[in-house]
Amino acid sequence: MSEIGARSQRVESRLPDPETRDSVIYNPSADQLRAFSEDLETQTEFGSPSYVSAEKSRNAEKTKNRIDSEFDEADWAFIDEALEAASEAEMVCVDRQVGRHPENSYVCRYYVPKWYGRIALGLSKLLEPAETDREPDFYTLQLPEWDETKIRILPERGLTVVAGSDYFGEAKKSFLRLFMYYSKQQGGLGLHAGSKQVRLQADDGTETVGQLFLGLSGTGKSTLTAHGLWLDDPEGATMLQDDVCALRPDGTVAGSEGKGLFVKTHGLDEETEPEIYAATTDDSAVVENVDVANDGTVDFDSDRYTKNGRAIIQREKLRSAGDEVDLPEVDQIFFITRNPAMPPVAKLNPEEAAVAFMLGESVQTSAGDPTAAGESIRVVGTNPFIIGSKGKEGNRFRDLIADLDVECYVLNTGRVGSRDVGVQDTITLLRAISRGTVEWETDTATDLTVPADVPEMDVEEFDVAENLSDYEAAISDLRTERDQYLDQFDDLDDSIEQALY
């Protein structure tokens, strides 16, 4: 065995055994976890706990995994020191489960110092309790008071060490990142996506349409996944998963988070997002980095701490949430963009869909890099948590959707040129696409397949050539940028790059 192999072998066994070590508080109740961090808590007017973390977002630039990066002596020394520190401190340990699918569920063991029980509280409200007769598949150790921020991942061992950050999102993504990686090893593909089922009346009864929405955090993915499309009973829509799922080779989509959702709260409005607002203002929520006054008054519009305010809310508080987290079959996939040179929606063939997957065009949000929020960004699969070759990820996506005959679309929720695409416009498009009532044509400006006619919508108002100043130059420049971007992925099939739109 190589020296590296020896060092990674069973490193998780050096974590303190929660069932035998007196210094480890194993699977405490939610009330106990809240009590451990009571000095850090401000109670909201709704009776829920609110906390402010020192770190306000993920530290992507300080994260390394051993698949994509070689670990040097300093990396291994850091892991050794962190494991040693965990063995000497008073720790909280909780076991939770990601996923329910028989082949895509994992037991996750999480360690954090007792003082930071609030992070374990959030995790306990997000993920379901683990099956008691299973050994852990994934381990995460979080040490917020480390003197340097580092996140190191050993995917083959299922171990993540988070040091120098008390941000809850690092704990959440430590497990979901590995969920996606292990899904890929099974022939599927982990996706940063929300999933839903739409129920529609048909001539021969009721039919269901399975949908996925891919987008960066804060770009409308959760809103569209949870939206009922203004359908009247017996028609309707059910949210199955909000953030991460796995497309399997048989067309099923395995969910990950079975108990809660981690939602953005900045600008949260009761009128536009009534369900999420109601769940966020329930006493079952856990609030992080939201402006809460000493008397408990909550101000969702304030950026006193950050625009990346968050809440862990309970699925059971959302009327749109289903009892299941797995989607039996996917029929349609939507890529959310806010590129003003794109039509409000375009229909894509498998190669074009793989291009959209690779481009991952969106806008930066405060969840990723608060200093660049609002700027244009490209992230493969709109997924910052990919482990392994991104080009091969695009090839796998193309192969899966081609084999499964999945319809794919790019959905612009921003503006076309200077014309805003409103929520009503987007929902009208989604409802018509779900029903299959859109007539399609080729747009001469973009060479994309776009709507020619949509019931209840004047789609001609969103013509790219009419709304985008000097559209020919803008689209030419955009294609050049896209081509240069795709050139960096050596493993990407040529047929995908040649389908660039």
mmCIF file of C-alpha atoms in Angstrom, residues 85-358:
data_model
loop_
_atom_site.group_PDB
_atom_site.id
_atom_site.type_symbol
_atom_site.label_atom_id
_atom_site.label_comp_id
_atom_site.label_asym_id
_atom_site.label_seq_id
_atom_site.Cartn_x
_atom_site.Cartn_y
_atom_site.Cartn_z
ATOM 1 C CA ALA A 85 -8.409 17.804 18.707
ATOM 2 C CA ALA A 86 -11.757 16.009 18.380
ATOM 3 C CA SER A 87 -10.551 13.189 20.601
ATOM 4 C CA GLU A 88 -9.675 15.642 23.386
ATOM 5 C CA ALA A 89 -12.722 17.975 23.289
ATOM 6 C CA GLU A 90 -16.257 17.678 24.596
ATOM 7 C CA MET A 91 -18.191 16.944 21.433
ATOM 8 C CA VAL A 92 -21.742 16.520 20.238
ATOM 9 C CA CYS A 93 -22.348 13.689 17.762
ATOM 10 C CA VAL A 94 -25.534 13.165 15.744
ATOM 11 C CA ASP A 95 -26.340 10.454 13.226
ATOM 12 C CA ARG A 96 -28.640 11.410 10.373
ATOM 13 C CA GLN A 97 -29.574 9.997 6.982
ATOM 14 C CA VAL A 98 -29.319 11.450 3.492
ATOM 15 C CA GLY A 99 -31.808 9.933 1.053
ATOM 16 C CA ARG A 100 -34.385 7.148 1.261
ATOM 17 C CA HIS A 101 -33.760 5.264 -1.980
ATOM 18 C CA PRO A 102 -32.525 1.705 -1.268
ATOM 19 C CA GLU A 103 -29.378 2.324 -3.342
ATOM 20 C CA ASN A 104 -28.997 6.048 -2.671
ATOM 21 C CA SER A 105 -29.295 6.468 1.093
ATOM 22 C CA TYR A 106 -26.391 7.092 3.423
ATOM 23 C CA VAL A 107 -25.909 7.282 7.171
ATOM 24 C CA CYS A 108 -24.087 10.492 8.116
ATOM 25 C CA ARG A 109 -22.214 10.993 11.398
ATOM 26 C CA TYR A 110 -21.555 14.580 12.400
ATOM 27 C CA TYR A 111 -19.237 15.860 15.165
ATOM 28 C CA VAL A 112 -19.052 19.407 16.519
ATOM 29 C CA PRO A 113 -17.943 20.920 19.855
ATOM 30 C CA LYS A 114 -20.784 21.080 22.378
ATOM 31 C CA TRP A 115 -20.761 24.895 22.421
ATOM 32 C CA TYR A 116 -21.792 24.801 18.745
ATOM 33 C CA GLY A 117 -24.687 22.433 19.253
ATOM 34 C CA ARG A 118 -26.758 24.890 17.212
ATOM 35 C CA ILE A 119 -25.140 23.559 14.002
ATOM 36 C CA ALA A 120 -26.078 20.004 14.941
ATOM 37 C CA LEU A 121 -29.576 21.307 15.756
ATOM 38 C CA GLY A 122 -29.915 22.636 12.212
ATOM 39 C CA LEU A 123 -28.660 19.371 10.742
ATOM 40 C CA SER A 124 -31.093 17.398 12.876
ATOM 41 C CA LYS A 125 -33.969 19.485 11.539
ATOM 42 C CA LEU A 126 -32.783 19.143 7.929
ATOM 43 C CA LEU A 127 -32.050 15.411 7.724
ATOM 44 C CA GLU A 128 -34.012 12.422 8.976
ATOM 45 C CA PRO A 129 -32.804 10.218 11.842
ATOM 46 C CA ALA A 130 -30.514 7.435 10.646
ATOM 47 C CA GLU A 131 -31.466 3.791 10.558
ATOM 48 C CA THR A 132 -30.147 2.503 13.861
ATOM 49 C CA ASP A 133 -28.741 -0.804 12.552
ATOM 50 C CA ARG A 134 -26.438 0.761 9.941
ATOM 51 C CA GLU A 135 -22.849 1.888 10.279
ATOM 52 C CA PRO A 136 -22.065 5.433 9.058
ATOM 53 C CA ASP A 137 -21.163 5.931 5.409
ATOM 54 C CA PHE A 138 -20.053 9.563 5.767
ATOM 55 C CA TYR A 139 -18.316 11.431 8.590
ATOM 56 C CA THR A 140 -17.989 15.173 9.088
ATOM 57 C CA LEU A 141 -15.940 16.860 11.800
ATOM 58 C CA GLN A 142 -16.512 20.610 12.199
ATOM 59 C CA LEU A 143 -14.195 22.649 14.431
ATOM 60 C CA PRO A 144 -15.369 26.283 14.198
ATOM 61 C CA GLU A 145 -12.681 27.791 16.443
ATOM 62 C CA TRP A 146 -9.691 26.586 14.414
ATOM 63 C CA ASP A 147 -7.209 29.379 13.756
ATOM 64 C CA GLU A 148 -7.355 28.918 9.965
ATOM 65 C CA THR A 149 -10.276 28.149 7.669
ATOM 66 C CA LYS A 150 -9.789 24.850 5.834
ATOM 67 C CA ILE A 151 -12.149 22.235 4.406
ATOM 68 C CA ARG A 152 -10.558 18.944 3.390
ATOM 69 C CA ILE A 153 -12.426 15.983 1.912
ATOM 70 C CA LEU A 154 -11.432 12.348 1.505
ATOM 71 C CA PRO A 155 -14.245 11.158 -0.808
ATOM 72 C CA GLU A 156 -13.058 7.525 -0.859
ATOM 73 C CA ARG A 157 -13.284 7.438 2.949
ATOM 74 C CA GLY A 158 -16.455 9.539 3.183
ATOM 75 C CA LEU A 159 -14.673 12.004 5.500
ATOM 76 C CA THR A 160 -14.924 15.803 5.563
ATOM 77 C CA VAL A 161 -13.061 18.043 8.000
ATOM 78 C CA VAL A 162 -14.366 21.607 8.325
ATOM 79 C CA ALA A 163 -12.173 23.928 10.386
ATOM 80 C CA GLY A 164 -12.361 27.642 11.075
ATOM 81 C CA SER A 165 -15.995 28.018 9.970
ATOM 82 C CA ASP A 166 -19.200 27.983 11.996
ATOM 83 C CA TYR A 167 -21.441 28.349 8.921
ATOM 84 C CA PHE A 168 -24.203 25.747 8.862
ATOM 85 C CA GLY A 169 -24.014 25.395 5.081
ATOM 86 C CA GLU A 170 -20.601 23.735 5.374
ATOM 87 C CA ALA A 171 -22.121 20.930 7.464
ATOM 88 C CA LYS A 172 -25.051 20.480 5.107
ATOM 89 C CA LYS A 173 -22.982 20.407 1.927
ATOM 90 C CA SER A 174 -20.363 18.097 3.415
ATOM 91 C CA PHE A 175 -22.895 15.280 3.228
ATOM 92 C CA LEU A 176 -24.754 16.323 0.076
ATOM 93 C CA ARG A 177 -21.457 16.681 -1.821
ATOM 94 C CA LEU A 178 -20.632 13.042 -1.079
ATOM 95 C CA PHE A 179 -24.204 11.951 -1.833
ATOM 96 C CA MET A 180 -23.746 13.326 -5.354
ATOM 97 C CA TYR A 181 -20.274 11.806 -5.768
ATOM 98 C CA TYR A 182 -21.385 8.344 -4.683
ATOM 99 C CA SER A 183 -24.457 8.575 -6.968
ATOM 100 C CA LYS A 184 -22.081 9.063 -9.894
ATOM 101 C CA GLN A 185 -20.165 5.926 -8.933
ATOM 102 C CA GLN A 186 -23.438 3.998 -9.344
ATOM 103 C CA GLY A 187 -23.914 5.129 -12.945
ATOM 104 C CA GLY A 188 -26.197 8.047 -12.164
ATOM 105 C CA LEU A 189 -25.521 11.726 -11.660
ATOM 106 C CA GLY A 190 -25.882 13.929 -8.607
ATOM 107 C CA LEU A 191 -27.612 17.215 -9.392
ATOM 108 C CA HIS A 192 -27.928 20.544 -7.625
ATOM 109 C CA ALA A 193 -31.633 20.567 -8.416
ATOM 110 C CA GLY A 194 -35.141 20.711 -7.054
ATOM 111 C CA SER A 195 -37.715 18.082 -8.042
ATOM 112 C CA LYS A 196 -41.496 18.165 -8.288
ATOM 113 C CA GLN A 197 -44.505 16.324 -9.707
ATOM 114 C CA VAL A 198 -47.251 18.112 -11.634
ATOM 115 C CA ARG A 199 -50.697 16.470 -11.707
ATOM 116 C CA LEU A 200 -52.817 17.260 -14.756
ATOM 117 C CA GLN A 201 -56.217 16.237 -16.056
ATOM 118 C CA ALA A 202 -56.095 14.285 -19.322
ATOM 119 C CA ASP A 203 -58.709 12.692 -21.542
ATOM 120 C CA ASP A 204 -58.077 9.300 -19.967
ATOM 121 C CA GLY A 205 -57.795 10.529 -16.375
ATOM 122 C CA THR A 206 -54.947 12.121 -14.425
ATOM 123 C CA GLU A 207 -51.354 12.198 -15.640
ATOM 124 C CA THR A 208 -48.211 13.245 -13.798
ATOM 125 C CA VAL A 209 -45.198 15.112 -15.126
ATOM 126 C CA GLY A 210 -41.878 14.843 -13.278
ATOM 127 C CA GLN A 211 -39.708 17.949 -13.372
ATOM 128 C CA LEU A 212 -36.239 19.022 -12.243
ATOM 129 C CA PHE A 213 -35.002 22.611 -11.822
ATOM 130 C CA LEU A 214 -31.266 23.320 -11.920
ATOM 131 C CA GLY A 215 -29.980 26.653 -10.691
ATOM 132 C CA LEU A 216 -27.550 28.251 -8.282
ATOM 133 C CA SER A 217 -28.743 29.047 -4.768
ATOM 134 C CA GLY A 218 -30.785 32.238 -4.717
ATOM 135 C CA THR A 219 -31.796 32.229 -8.407
ATOM 136 C CA GLY A 220 -35.375 30.983 -8.026
ATOM 137 C CA LYS A 221 -34.843 27.211 -7.918
ATOM 138 C CA SER A 222 -36.671 26.750 -4.617
ATOM 139 C CA THR A 223 -39.453 29.148 -5.591
ATOM 140 C CA LEU A 224 -40.198 27.361 -8.873
ATOM 141 C CA THR A 225 -39.868 23.904 -7.330
ATOM 142 C CA ALA A 226 -42.416 24.771 -4.647
ATOM 143 C CA HIS A 227 -44.798 26.730 -6.911
ATOM 144 C CA GLY A 228 -48.240 25.222 -7.517
ATOM 145 C CA LEU A 229 -48.412 26.722 -11.056
ATOM 146 C CA TRP A 230 -51.804 28.214 -10.068
ATOM 147 C CA LEU A 231 -53.523 24.927 -10.834
ATOM 148 C CA ASP A 232 -56.924 24.140 -9.360
ATOM 149 C CA ASP A 233 -57.831 20.859 -7.683
ATOM 150 C CA PRO A 234 -57.744 18.035 -8.753
ATOM 151 C CA GLU A 235 -54.748 19.402 -10.643
ATOM 152 C CA GLY A 236 -51.746 20.613 -8.694
ATOM 153 C CA ALA A 237 -48.020 20.372 -8.088
ATOM 154 C CA THR A 238 -46.047 18.684 -5.317
ATOM 155 C CA MET A 239 -42.513 19.561 -4.286
ATOM 156 C CA LEU A 240 -40.394 16.482 -3.602
ATOM 157 C CA GLN A 241 -36.875 17.878 -3.172
ATOM 158 C CA ASP A 242 -35.509 21.383 -2.907
ATOM 159 C CA ASP A 243 -31.751 21.291 -3.276
ATOM 160 C CA VAL A 244 -29.889 18.102 -4.209
ATOM 161 C CA CYS A 245 -30.996 14.887 -5.853
ATOM 162 C CA ALA A 246 -29.586 12.080 -8.011
ATOM 163 C CA LEU A 247 -30.724 11.148 -11.517
ATOM 164 C CA ARG A 248 -30.476 7.368 -11.754
ATOM 165 C CA PRO A 249 -30.005 5.302 -14.939
ATOM 166 C CA ASP A 250 -33.585 3.983 -14.719
ATOM 167 C CA GLY A 251 -35.059 7.515 -14.775
ATOM 168 C CA THR A 252 -35.939 7.698 -11.101
ATOM 169 C CA VAL A 253 -34.603 10.657 -9.131
ATOM 170 C CA ALA A 254 -33.420 9.979 -5.586
ATOM 171 C CA GLY A 255 -33.959 12.774 -3.073
ATOM 172 C CA SER A 256 -31.551 13.664 -0.281
ATOM 173 C CA GLU A 257 -33.083 15.854 2.446
ATOM 174 C CA GLY A 258 -36.072 14.161 4.032
ATOM 175 C CA LYS A 259 -37.023 16.427 6.909
ATOM 176 C CA GLY A 260 -36.309 20.078 6.122
ATOM 177 C CA LEU A 261 -35.174 22.719 3.649
ATOM 178 C CA PHE A 262 -32.374 25.279 3.907
ATOM 179 C CA VAL A 263 -33.886 28.415 2.368
ATOM 180 C CA LYS A 264 -32.697 31.948 1.720
ATOM 181 C CA THR A 265 -34.573 34.565 3.728
ATOM 182 C CA HIS A 266 -33.325 37.928 2.444
ATOM 183 C CA GLY A 267 -36.303 39.742 0.955
ATOM 184 C CA LEU A 268 -38.684 36.954 1.963
ATOM 185 C CA ASP A 269 -42.205 38.236 1.380
ATOM 186 C CA GLU A 270 -45.468 36.757 2.640
ATOM 187 C CA GLU A 271 -47.369 37.784 -0.483
ATOM 188 C CA THR A 272 -45.012 36.370 -3.114
ATOM 189 C CA GLU A 273 -43.825 33.263 -1.204
ATOM 190 C CA PRO A 274 -46.608 32.527 1.298
ATOM 191 C CA GLU A 275 -45.700 28.897 1.989
ATOM 192 C CA ILE A 276 -42.001 29.469 2.606
ATOM 193 C CA TYR A 277 -42.812 32.568 4.649
ATOM 194 C CA ALA A 278 -45.249 30.621 6.845
ATOM 195 C CA ALA A 279 -42.725 27.834 7.464
ATOM 196 C CA THR A 280 -39.922 30.315 8.177
ATOM 197 C CA THR A 281 -42.041 32.182 10.718
ATOM 198 C CA ASP A 282 -43.049 28.988 12.531
ATOM 199 C CA ASP A 283 -41.426 28.135 15.859
ATOM 200 C CA SER A 284 -40.027 24.931 14.322
ATOM 201 C CA ALA A 285 -37.571 26.893 12.131
ATOM 202 C CA VAL A 286 -33.923 27.656 12.902
ATOM 203 C CA VAL A 287 -32.776 31.069 11.656
ATOM 204 C CA GLU A 288 -29.187 32.007 10.789
ATOM 205 C CA ASN A 289 -27.715 35.427 9.984
ATOM 206 C CA VAL A 290 -31.073 37.199 9.866
ATOM 207 C CA ASP A 291 -31.551 40.605 11.515
ATOM 208 C CA VAL A 292 -33.432 39.830 14.749
ATOM 209 C CA ALA A 293 -33.813 42.612 17.307
ATOM 210 C CA ASN A 294 -33.376 42.042 21.035
ATOM 211 C CA ASP A 295 -37.157 41.901 21.418
ATOM 212 C CA GLY A 296 -37.360 39.180 18.735
ATOM 213 C CA THR A 297 -38.596 41.339 15.844
ATOM 214 C CA VAL A 298 -37.426 39.848 12.531
ATOM 215 C CA ASP A 299 -36.466 41.978 9.526
ATOM 216 C CA PHE A 300 -36.069 39.839 6.404
ATOM 217 C CA ASP A 301 -35.271 42.886 4.265
ATOM 218 C CA SER A 302 -32.243 43.919 6.306
ATOM 219 C CA ASP A 303 -28.708 43.061 5.245
ATOM 220 C CA ARG A 304 -27.303 43.949 8.661
ATOM 221 C CA TYR A 305 -25.292 40.713 8.710
ATOM 222 C CA THR A 306 -25.480 39.521 5.104
ATOM 223 C CA LYS A 307 -27.843 39.067 2.175
ATOM 224 C CA ASN A 308 -27.269 35.353 2.661
ATOM 225 C CA GLY A 309 -29.666 35.055 5.586
ATOM 226 C CA ARG A 310 -30.982 31.507 5.940
ATOM 227 C CA ALA A 311 -33.508 29.345 7.720
ATOM 228 C CA ILE A 312 -33.899 25.616 8.174
ATOM 229 C CA ILE A 313 -37.627 25.000 7.792
ATOM 230 C CA GLN A 314 -39.687 21.825 8.122
ATOM 231 C CA ARG A 315 -41.184 20.022 5.120
ATOM 232 C CA GLU A 316 -44.320 19.265 7.106
ATOM 233 C CA LYS A 317 -45.027 23.007 7.319
ATOM 234 C CA LEU A 318 -45.200 23.321 3.518
ATOM 235 C CA ARG A 319 -48.502 22.434 1.873
ATOM 236 C CA SER A 320 -46.706 21.920 -1.444
ATOM 237 C CA ALA A 321 -44.271 19.336 -0.021
ATOM 238 C CA GLY A 322 -45.044 15.685 -0.650
ATOM 239 C CA ASP A 323 -44.585 12.803 1.741
ATOM 240 C CA GLU A 324 -41.948 11.281 -0.554
ATOM 241 C CA VAL A 325 -38.590 12.717 -1.617
ATOM 242 C CA ASP A 326 -37.972 10.419 -4.607
ATOM 243 C CA LEU A 327 -39.358 11.228 -8.061
ATOM 244 C CA PRO A 328 -40.547 8.013 -9.791
ATOM 245 C CA GLU A 329 -39.762 9.348 -13.285
ATOM 246 C CA VAL A 330 -38.356 12.561 -14.718
ATOM 247 C CA ASP A 331 -39.958 13.969 -17.876
ATOM 248 C CA GLN A 332 -38.649 17.531 -18.046
ATOM 249 C CA ILE A 333 -35.502 19.349 -16.896
ATOM 250 C CA PHE A 334 -35.196 23.140 -16.686
ATOM 251 C CA PHE A 335 -31.951 25.120 -16.488
ATOM 252 C CA ILE A 336 -32.551 28.481 -14.796
ATOM 253 C CA THR A 337 -30.613 31.399 -16.269
ATOM 254 C CA ARG A 338 -30.804 35.170 -16.147
ATOM 255 C CA ASN A 339 -28.884 35.894 -19.316
ATOM 256 C CA PRO A 340 -30.534 38.845 -21.144
ATOM 257 C CA ALA A 341 -29.506 37.411 -24.533
ATOM 258 C CA MET A 342 -31.684 34.352 -23.979
ATOM 259 C CA PRO A 343 -35.420 33.975 -24.744
ATOM 260 C CA PRO A 344 -37.798 33.363 -21.812
ATOM 261 C CA VAL A 345 -37.616 29.649 -22.620
ATOM 262 C CA ALA A 346 -35.962 27.462 -25.254
ATOM 263 C CA LYS A 347 -36.327 23.755 -25.943
ATOM 264 C CA LEU A 348 -33.043 21.822 -26.213
ATOM 265 C CA ASN A 349 -31.960 18.567 -27.840
ATOM 266 C CA PRO A 350 -29.678 16.263 -25.773
ATOM 267 C CA GLU A 351 -26.432 17.842 -27.017
ATOM 268 C CA GLU A 352 -27.756 21.380 -26.511
ATOM 269 C CA ALA A 353 -28.950 20.368 -23.052
ATOM 270 C CA ALA A 354 -25.449 19.120 -22.248
ATOM 271 C CA VAL A 355 -24.134 22.513 -23.411
ATOM 272 C CA ALA A 356 -26.571 24.233 -21.035
ATOM 273 C CA PHE A 357 -25.424 21.877 -18.285
ATOM 274 C CA MET A 358 -21.763 22.691 -18.911
#
